[in-house]
Coordinates of C-alpha atoms in Angstrom, one line a residue:
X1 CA 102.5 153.0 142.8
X2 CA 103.9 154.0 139.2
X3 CA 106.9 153.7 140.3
X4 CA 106.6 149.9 141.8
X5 CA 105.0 149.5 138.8
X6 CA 107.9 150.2 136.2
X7 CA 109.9 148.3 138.6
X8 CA 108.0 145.0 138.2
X9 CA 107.9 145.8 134.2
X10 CA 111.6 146.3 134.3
X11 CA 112.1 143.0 136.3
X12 CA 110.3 140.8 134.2
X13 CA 111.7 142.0 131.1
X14 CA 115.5 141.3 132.4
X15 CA 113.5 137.9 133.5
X16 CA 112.3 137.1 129.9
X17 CA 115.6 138.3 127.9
X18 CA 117.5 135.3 130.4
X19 CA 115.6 132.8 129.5
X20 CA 115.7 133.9 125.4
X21 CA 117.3 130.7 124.1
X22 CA 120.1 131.3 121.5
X23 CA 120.0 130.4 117.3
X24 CA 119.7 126.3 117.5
X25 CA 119.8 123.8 114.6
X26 CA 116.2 123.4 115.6
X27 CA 115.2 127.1 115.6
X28 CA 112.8 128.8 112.5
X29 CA 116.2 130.8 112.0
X30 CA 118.6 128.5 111.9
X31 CA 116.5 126.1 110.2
X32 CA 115.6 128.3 106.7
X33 CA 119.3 129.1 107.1
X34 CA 120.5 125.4 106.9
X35 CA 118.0 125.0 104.2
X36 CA 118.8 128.0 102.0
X37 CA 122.5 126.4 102.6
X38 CA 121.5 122.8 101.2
X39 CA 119.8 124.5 98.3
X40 CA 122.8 126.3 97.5
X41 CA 124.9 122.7 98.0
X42 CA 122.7 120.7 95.9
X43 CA 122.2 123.5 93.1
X44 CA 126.2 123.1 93.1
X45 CA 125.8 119.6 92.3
X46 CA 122.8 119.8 90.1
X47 CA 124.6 122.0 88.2
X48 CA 127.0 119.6 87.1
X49 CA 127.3 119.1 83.3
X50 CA 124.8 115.4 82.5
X51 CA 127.5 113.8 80.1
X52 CA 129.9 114.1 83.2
X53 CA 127.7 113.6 85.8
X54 CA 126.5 109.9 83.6
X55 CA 130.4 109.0 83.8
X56 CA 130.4 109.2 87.4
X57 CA 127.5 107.4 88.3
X58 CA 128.0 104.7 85.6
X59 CA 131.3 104.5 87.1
X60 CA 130.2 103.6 90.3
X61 CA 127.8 101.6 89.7
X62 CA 130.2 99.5 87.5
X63 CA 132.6 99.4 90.3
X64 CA 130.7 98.2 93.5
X65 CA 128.9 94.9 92.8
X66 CA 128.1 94.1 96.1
X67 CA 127.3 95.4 99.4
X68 CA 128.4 96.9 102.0
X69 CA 130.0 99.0 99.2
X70 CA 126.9 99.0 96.9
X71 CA 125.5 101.7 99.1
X72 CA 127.6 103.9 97.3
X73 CA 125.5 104.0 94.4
X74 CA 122.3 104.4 97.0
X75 CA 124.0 107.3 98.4
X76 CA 124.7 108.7 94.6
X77 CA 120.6 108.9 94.5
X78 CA 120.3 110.4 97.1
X79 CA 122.3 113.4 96.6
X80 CA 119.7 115.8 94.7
X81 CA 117.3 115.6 92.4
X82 CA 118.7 115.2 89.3
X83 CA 121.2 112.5 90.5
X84 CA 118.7 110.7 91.6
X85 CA 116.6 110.5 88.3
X86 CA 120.2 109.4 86.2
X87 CA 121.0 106.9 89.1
X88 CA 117.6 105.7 88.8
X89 CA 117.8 105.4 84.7
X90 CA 121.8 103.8 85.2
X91 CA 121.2 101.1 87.9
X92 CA 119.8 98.1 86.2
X93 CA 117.1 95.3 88.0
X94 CA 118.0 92.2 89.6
X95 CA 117.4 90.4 86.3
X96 CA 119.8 92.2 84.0
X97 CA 122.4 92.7 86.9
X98 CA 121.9 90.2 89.2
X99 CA 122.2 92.4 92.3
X100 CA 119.8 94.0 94.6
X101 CA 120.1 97.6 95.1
X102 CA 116.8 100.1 95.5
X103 CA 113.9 98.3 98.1
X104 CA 111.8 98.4 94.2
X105 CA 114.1 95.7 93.6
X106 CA 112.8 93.4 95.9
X107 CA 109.6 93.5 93.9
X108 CA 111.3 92.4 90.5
X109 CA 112.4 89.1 89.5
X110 CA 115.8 88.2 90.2
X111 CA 118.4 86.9 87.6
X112 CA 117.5 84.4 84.8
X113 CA 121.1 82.5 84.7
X114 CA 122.4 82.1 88.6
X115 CA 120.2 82.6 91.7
X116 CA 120.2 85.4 94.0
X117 CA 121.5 83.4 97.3
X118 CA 119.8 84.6 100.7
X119 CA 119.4 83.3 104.0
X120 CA 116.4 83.7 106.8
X121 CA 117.2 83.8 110.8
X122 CA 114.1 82.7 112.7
X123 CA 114.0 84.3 116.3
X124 CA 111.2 82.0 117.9
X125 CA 111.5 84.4 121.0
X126 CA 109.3 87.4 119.2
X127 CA 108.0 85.2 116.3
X128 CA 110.4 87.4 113.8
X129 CA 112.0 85.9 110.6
X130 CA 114.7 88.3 109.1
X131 CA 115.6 87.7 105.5
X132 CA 119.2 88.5 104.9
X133 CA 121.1 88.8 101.1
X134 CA 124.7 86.7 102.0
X135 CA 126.0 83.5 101.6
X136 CA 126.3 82.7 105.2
X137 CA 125.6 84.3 108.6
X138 CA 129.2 84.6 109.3
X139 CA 130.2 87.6 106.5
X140 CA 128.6 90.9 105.9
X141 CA 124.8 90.5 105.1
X142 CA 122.2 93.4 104.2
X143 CA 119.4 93.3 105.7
X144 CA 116.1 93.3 102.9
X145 CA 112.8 91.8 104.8
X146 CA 111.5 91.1 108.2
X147 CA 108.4 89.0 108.8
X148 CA 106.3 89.1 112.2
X149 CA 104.1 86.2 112.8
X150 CA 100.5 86.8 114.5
X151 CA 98.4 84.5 116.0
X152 CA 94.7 85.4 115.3
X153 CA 91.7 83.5 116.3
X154 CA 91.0 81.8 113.0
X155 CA 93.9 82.7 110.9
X156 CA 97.7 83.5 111.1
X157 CA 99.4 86.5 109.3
X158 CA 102.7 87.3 108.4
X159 CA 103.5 90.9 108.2
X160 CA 106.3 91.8 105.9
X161 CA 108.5 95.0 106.4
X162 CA 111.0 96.4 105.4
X163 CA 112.4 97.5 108.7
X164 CA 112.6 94.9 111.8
X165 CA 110.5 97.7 114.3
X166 CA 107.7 98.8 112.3
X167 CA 105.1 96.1 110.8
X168 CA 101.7 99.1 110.8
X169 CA 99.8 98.3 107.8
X170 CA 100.0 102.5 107.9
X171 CA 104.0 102.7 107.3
X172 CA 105.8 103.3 104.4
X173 CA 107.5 100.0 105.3
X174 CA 104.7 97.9 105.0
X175 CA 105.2 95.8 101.8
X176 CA 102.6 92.9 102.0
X177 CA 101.7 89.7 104.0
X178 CA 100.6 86.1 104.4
X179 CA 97.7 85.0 105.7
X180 CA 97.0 81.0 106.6
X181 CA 94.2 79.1 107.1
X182 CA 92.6 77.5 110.4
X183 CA 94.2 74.3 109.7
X184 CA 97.8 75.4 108.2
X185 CA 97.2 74.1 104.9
X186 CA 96.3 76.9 102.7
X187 CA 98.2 80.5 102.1
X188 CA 97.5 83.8 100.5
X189 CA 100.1 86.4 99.7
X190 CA 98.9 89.9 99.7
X191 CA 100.7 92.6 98.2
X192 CA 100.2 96.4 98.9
X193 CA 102.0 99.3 99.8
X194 CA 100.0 102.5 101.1
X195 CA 100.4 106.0 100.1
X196 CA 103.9 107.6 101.5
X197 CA 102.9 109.4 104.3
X198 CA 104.9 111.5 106.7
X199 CA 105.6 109.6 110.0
X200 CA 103.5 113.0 111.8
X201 CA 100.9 112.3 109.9
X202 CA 100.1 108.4 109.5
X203 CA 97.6 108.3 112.9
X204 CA 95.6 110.9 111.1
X205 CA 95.5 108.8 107.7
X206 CA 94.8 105.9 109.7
X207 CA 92.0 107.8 111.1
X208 CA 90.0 109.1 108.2
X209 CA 90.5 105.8 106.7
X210 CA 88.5 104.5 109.3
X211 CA 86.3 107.0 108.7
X212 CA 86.3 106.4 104.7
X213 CA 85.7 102.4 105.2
X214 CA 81.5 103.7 106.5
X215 CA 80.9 105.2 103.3
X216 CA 83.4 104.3 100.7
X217 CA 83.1 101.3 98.5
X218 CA 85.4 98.3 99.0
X219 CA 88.1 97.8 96.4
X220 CA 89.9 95.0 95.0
X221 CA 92.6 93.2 97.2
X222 CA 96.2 92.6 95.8
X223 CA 96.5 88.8 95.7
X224 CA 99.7 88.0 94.2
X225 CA 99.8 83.8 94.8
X226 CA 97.8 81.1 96.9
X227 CA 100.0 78.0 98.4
X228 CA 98.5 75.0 99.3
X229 CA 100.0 71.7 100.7
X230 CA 98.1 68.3 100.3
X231 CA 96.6 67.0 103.1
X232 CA 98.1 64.0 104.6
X233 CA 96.0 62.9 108.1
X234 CA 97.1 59.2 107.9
X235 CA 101.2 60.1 106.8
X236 CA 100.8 57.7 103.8
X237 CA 102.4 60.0 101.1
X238 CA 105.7 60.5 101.9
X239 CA 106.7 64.3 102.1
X240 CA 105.2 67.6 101.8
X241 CA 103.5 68.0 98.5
X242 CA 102.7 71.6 97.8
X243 CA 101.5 73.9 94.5
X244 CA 101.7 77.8 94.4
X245 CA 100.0 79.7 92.0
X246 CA 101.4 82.8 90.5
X247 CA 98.5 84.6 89.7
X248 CA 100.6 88.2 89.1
X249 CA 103.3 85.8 86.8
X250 CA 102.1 84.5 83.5
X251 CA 103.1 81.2 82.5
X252 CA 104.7 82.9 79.4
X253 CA 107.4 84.4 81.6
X254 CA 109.2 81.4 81.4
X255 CA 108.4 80.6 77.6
X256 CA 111.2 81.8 74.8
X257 CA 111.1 85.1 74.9
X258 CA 108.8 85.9 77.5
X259 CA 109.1 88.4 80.1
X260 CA 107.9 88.8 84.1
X261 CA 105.9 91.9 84.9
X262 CA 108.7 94.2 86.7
X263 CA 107.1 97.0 89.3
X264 CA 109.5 100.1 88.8
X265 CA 107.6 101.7 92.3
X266 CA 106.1 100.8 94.9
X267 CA 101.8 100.9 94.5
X268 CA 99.7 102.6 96.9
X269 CA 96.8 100.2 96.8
X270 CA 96.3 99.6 101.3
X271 CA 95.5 96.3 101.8
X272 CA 93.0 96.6 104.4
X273 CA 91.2 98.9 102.2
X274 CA 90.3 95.9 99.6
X275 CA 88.5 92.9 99.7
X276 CA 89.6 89.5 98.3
X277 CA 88.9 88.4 94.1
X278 CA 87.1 85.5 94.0
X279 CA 88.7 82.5 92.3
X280 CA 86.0 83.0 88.9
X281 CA 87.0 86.3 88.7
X282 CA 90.3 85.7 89.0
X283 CA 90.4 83.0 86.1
X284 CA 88.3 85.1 84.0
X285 CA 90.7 87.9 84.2
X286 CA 93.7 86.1 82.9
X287 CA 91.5 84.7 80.2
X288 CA 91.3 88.1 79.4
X289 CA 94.9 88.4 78.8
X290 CA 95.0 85.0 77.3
X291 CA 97.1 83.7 79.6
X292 CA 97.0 81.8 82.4
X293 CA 99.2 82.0 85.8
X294 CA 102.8 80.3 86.6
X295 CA 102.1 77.3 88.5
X296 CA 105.0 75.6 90.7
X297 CA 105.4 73.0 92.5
X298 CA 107.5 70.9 95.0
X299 CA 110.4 68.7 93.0
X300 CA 109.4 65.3 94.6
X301 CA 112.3 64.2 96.4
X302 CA 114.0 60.4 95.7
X303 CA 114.4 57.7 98.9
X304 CA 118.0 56.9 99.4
X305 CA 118.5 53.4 101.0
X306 CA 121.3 53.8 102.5
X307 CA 120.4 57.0 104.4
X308 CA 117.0 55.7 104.8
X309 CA 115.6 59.3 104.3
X310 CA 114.4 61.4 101.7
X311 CA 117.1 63.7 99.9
X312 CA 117.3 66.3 97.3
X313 CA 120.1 67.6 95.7
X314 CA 120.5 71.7 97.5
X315 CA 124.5 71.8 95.8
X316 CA 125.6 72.4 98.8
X317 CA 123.5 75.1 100.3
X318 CA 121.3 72.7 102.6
X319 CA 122.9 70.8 105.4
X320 CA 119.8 69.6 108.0
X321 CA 117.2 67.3 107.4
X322 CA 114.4 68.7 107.4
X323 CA 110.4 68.6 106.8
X324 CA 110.8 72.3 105.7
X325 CA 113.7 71.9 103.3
X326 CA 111.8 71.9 99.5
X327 CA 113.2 73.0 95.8
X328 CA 110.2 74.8 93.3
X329 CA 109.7 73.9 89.7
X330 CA 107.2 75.4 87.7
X331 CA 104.3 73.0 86.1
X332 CA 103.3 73.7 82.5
X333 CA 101.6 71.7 80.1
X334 CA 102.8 69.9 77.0
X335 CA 101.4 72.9 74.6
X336 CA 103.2 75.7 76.6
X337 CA 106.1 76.6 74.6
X338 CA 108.5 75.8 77.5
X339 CA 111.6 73.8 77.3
X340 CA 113.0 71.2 79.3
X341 CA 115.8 72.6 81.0
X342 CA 113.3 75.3 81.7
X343 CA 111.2 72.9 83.1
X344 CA 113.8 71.0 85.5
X345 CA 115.0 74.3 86.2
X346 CA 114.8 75.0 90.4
X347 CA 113.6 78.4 90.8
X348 CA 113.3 79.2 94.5
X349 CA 115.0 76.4 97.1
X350 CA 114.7 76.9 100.8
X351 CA 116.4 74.1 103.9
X352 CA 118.0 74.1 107.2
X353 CA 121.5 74.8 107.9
X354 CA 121.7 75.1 111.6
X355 CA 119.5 76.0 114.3
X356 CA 117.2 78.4 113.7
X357 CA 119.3 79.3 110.2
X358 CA 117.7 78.6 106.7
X359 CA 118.9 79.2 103.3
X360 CA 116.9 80.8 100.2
X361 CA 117.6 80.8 96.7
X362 CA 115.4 82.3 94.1
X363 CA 115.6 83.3 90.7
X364 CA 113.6 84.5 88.0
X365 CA 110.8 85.0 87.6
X366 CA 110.2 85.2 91.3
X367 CA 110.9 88.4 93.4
X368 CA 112.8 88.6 96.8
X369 CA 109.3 89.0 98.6
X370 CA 107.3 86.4 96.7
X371 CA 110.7 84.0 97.7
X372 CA 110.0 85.1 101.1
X373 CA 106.4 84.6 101.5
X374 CA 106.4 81.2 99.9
X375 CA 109.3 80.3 102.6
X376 CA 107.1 81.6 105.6
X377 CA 104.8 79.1 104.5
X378 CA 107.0 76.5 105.6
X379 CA 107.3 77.7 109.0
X380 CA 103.8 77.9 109.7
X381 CA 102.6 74.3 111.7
X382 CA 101.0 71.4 109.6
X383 CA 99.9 68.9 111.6
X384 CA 97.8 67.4 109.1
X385 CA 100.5 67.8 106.1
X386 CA 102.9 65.8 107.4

């Protein structure tokens, strides 16, 4: 019996050293050896001395203007620690160099002298609008925002991502939305990015924040602009009319020597987690400040007899009539130090070039995602706006 015994013993050890798998790049071993390796990489490149280190990246970033070959300077960030902090402290925003590099910089207003041109493919298949940086669909364009349109029972929403696959209000990707009214007519941009979570662990966060919302008090929602477009049931005005309010933009922005509040990181403020100001509150915060928010509005466009149309002047970058196609000027008042250039100055354009193509222009002191948000607006239906 001992002996049948040992036998068995003996069998299934030969049994368990055959199916002992070897060292993988996904074993504990081979894993804290890859990662004692990359330590001993980077440390090699942290080590570098800063003054030369400074030349390099200021180098590159000097050298690539534009992408596909501005990911150079991404990938000079994302080499270690240290490069990251000098790439970081090198790379300038979109409104001292006029170019869009870090996802921060879609939150910053874009370039005071010539607009940051875009363009926005609508797929009407899966209610998706993809915002593109490019002069036309035919070169190279980077992708920067996606926008998925839900139906809901009294409102619609726009989610905004960063990523065309992921619109959780959970993910890192998450960057804000829009949210219409019943009738089509009025808009809210939300802005909020939640904590960075690991991908493993966002069901659990979303978990205990359900958990949190019993007990915990509600906080303040991130409203960053409301749109509205003038009712017009009997189609005796003409055209859209429609106002935006900047409430995160202060009309001094555009003043002489004023300056648009520039996010250097994304906040982690979730927007589900807050409920909306109130419009009293609102004002009485920027009295606070002593200042009250950028205003824009639709440049009214001029009837051409001979076309028998409306028409505005896009330079160019708008081919097809449309009742989406608009130009944005801001509104101030005659005791605003503003000029008049400033004032006739177009600041975010959006028309039709082809089917299912649009063009977006924007400049300071709006950012690539207000832009966007205000030209989702357009695409919601108006039946009583038009």
């Amino acid at each position: 019996m001992s002996k049948i015994i040992s036998e068995r013993e003996k069998h299934e050890r030969r049994r368990r050293r055959a199916y002992i798998a070897p060292d993988s790049p996904s074993s504990p071993l081979s894993s804290s050896a890859g990662s004692s390796t990359t330590l001993r990489e980077q440390g090699r490149w942290a080590n570098l001395p800063p003054e030369l280190l400074v030349d390099i990246i200021q180098r590159v970033e000097a050298r690539e203007t534009c992408w596909p070959r501005r990911r150079d300077v991404v990938a000079c960030a994302a080499v270690c620690r240290s490069w990251r902090k000098i790439t970081k402290e090198i790379v300038k925003t979109p409104e001292q160099r006029g170019v869009l590099t870090f996802p921060i910089s879609l939150k910053q207003p874009g370039p005071r002298d010539t607009p940051i041109e875009c363009f926005i493919k609508r797929e009407k298949a899966t209610s998706t609008y993809r915002l593109y940086m490019g002069l036309s669909p035919g070169n190279f364009n980077k992708l920067l925002l996606v926008a998925k349109k839900v139906r809901r029972a009294t409102c619609c929403d726009f989610l905004i991502s960063l990523v065309g696959n992921d619109f959780s209000r959970s993910s890192i990707n998450y960057v804000g939305k829009l949210r219409s009214n019943f009738m089509g007519n009025k808009f809210n941009i939300f802005d909020g990015q939640p904590a960075k979570d690991s991908p493993g662990q966002s069901g659990c966060r979303s978990r205990r924040i359900i958990r949190l919302r019993q007990v915990s008090p509600r906080k303040p929602m991130s409203i960053t602009a409301k749109i509205s477009y003038e009712l017009n049931v009997l189609r005796t005005r003409g055209p859209r009319r429609m106002k935006c309010s900047m409430y995160s933009i202060p009309v001094s922005a555009i003043e002489q020597g004023g300056s648009a509040p520039t996010p250097m990181a994304f906040t982690k403020c979730h927007d589900e987690d807050c409920s909306p100001l109130l419009d009293s509150e609102r004002k009485r915060a920027f009295e606070t400040l002593r200042s009250v928010p950028l205003v824009l509005r639709n440049k009214a466009p001029r009837w051409h007899e001979q076309l028998q149309c409306w028409c505005l002047n896009f330079k160019g970058r708008v081919t097809v009539a449309s009742v989406k196609n608009f130009q944005m000027v801001a509104t101030v008042e005659p005791s605003q130090n503003v000029t008049a250039p400033e004032q006739e100055k177009v600041i975010l354009q959006f028309g039709k070039i082809g089917r299912d193509i649009f063009t977006m222009d924007y400049r300071y002191p709006l950012s690539a995602l207000q832009a966007f948000a205000i030209s989702l607006s357009s695409f919601d239906t108006k039946p009583v706006c038009e």
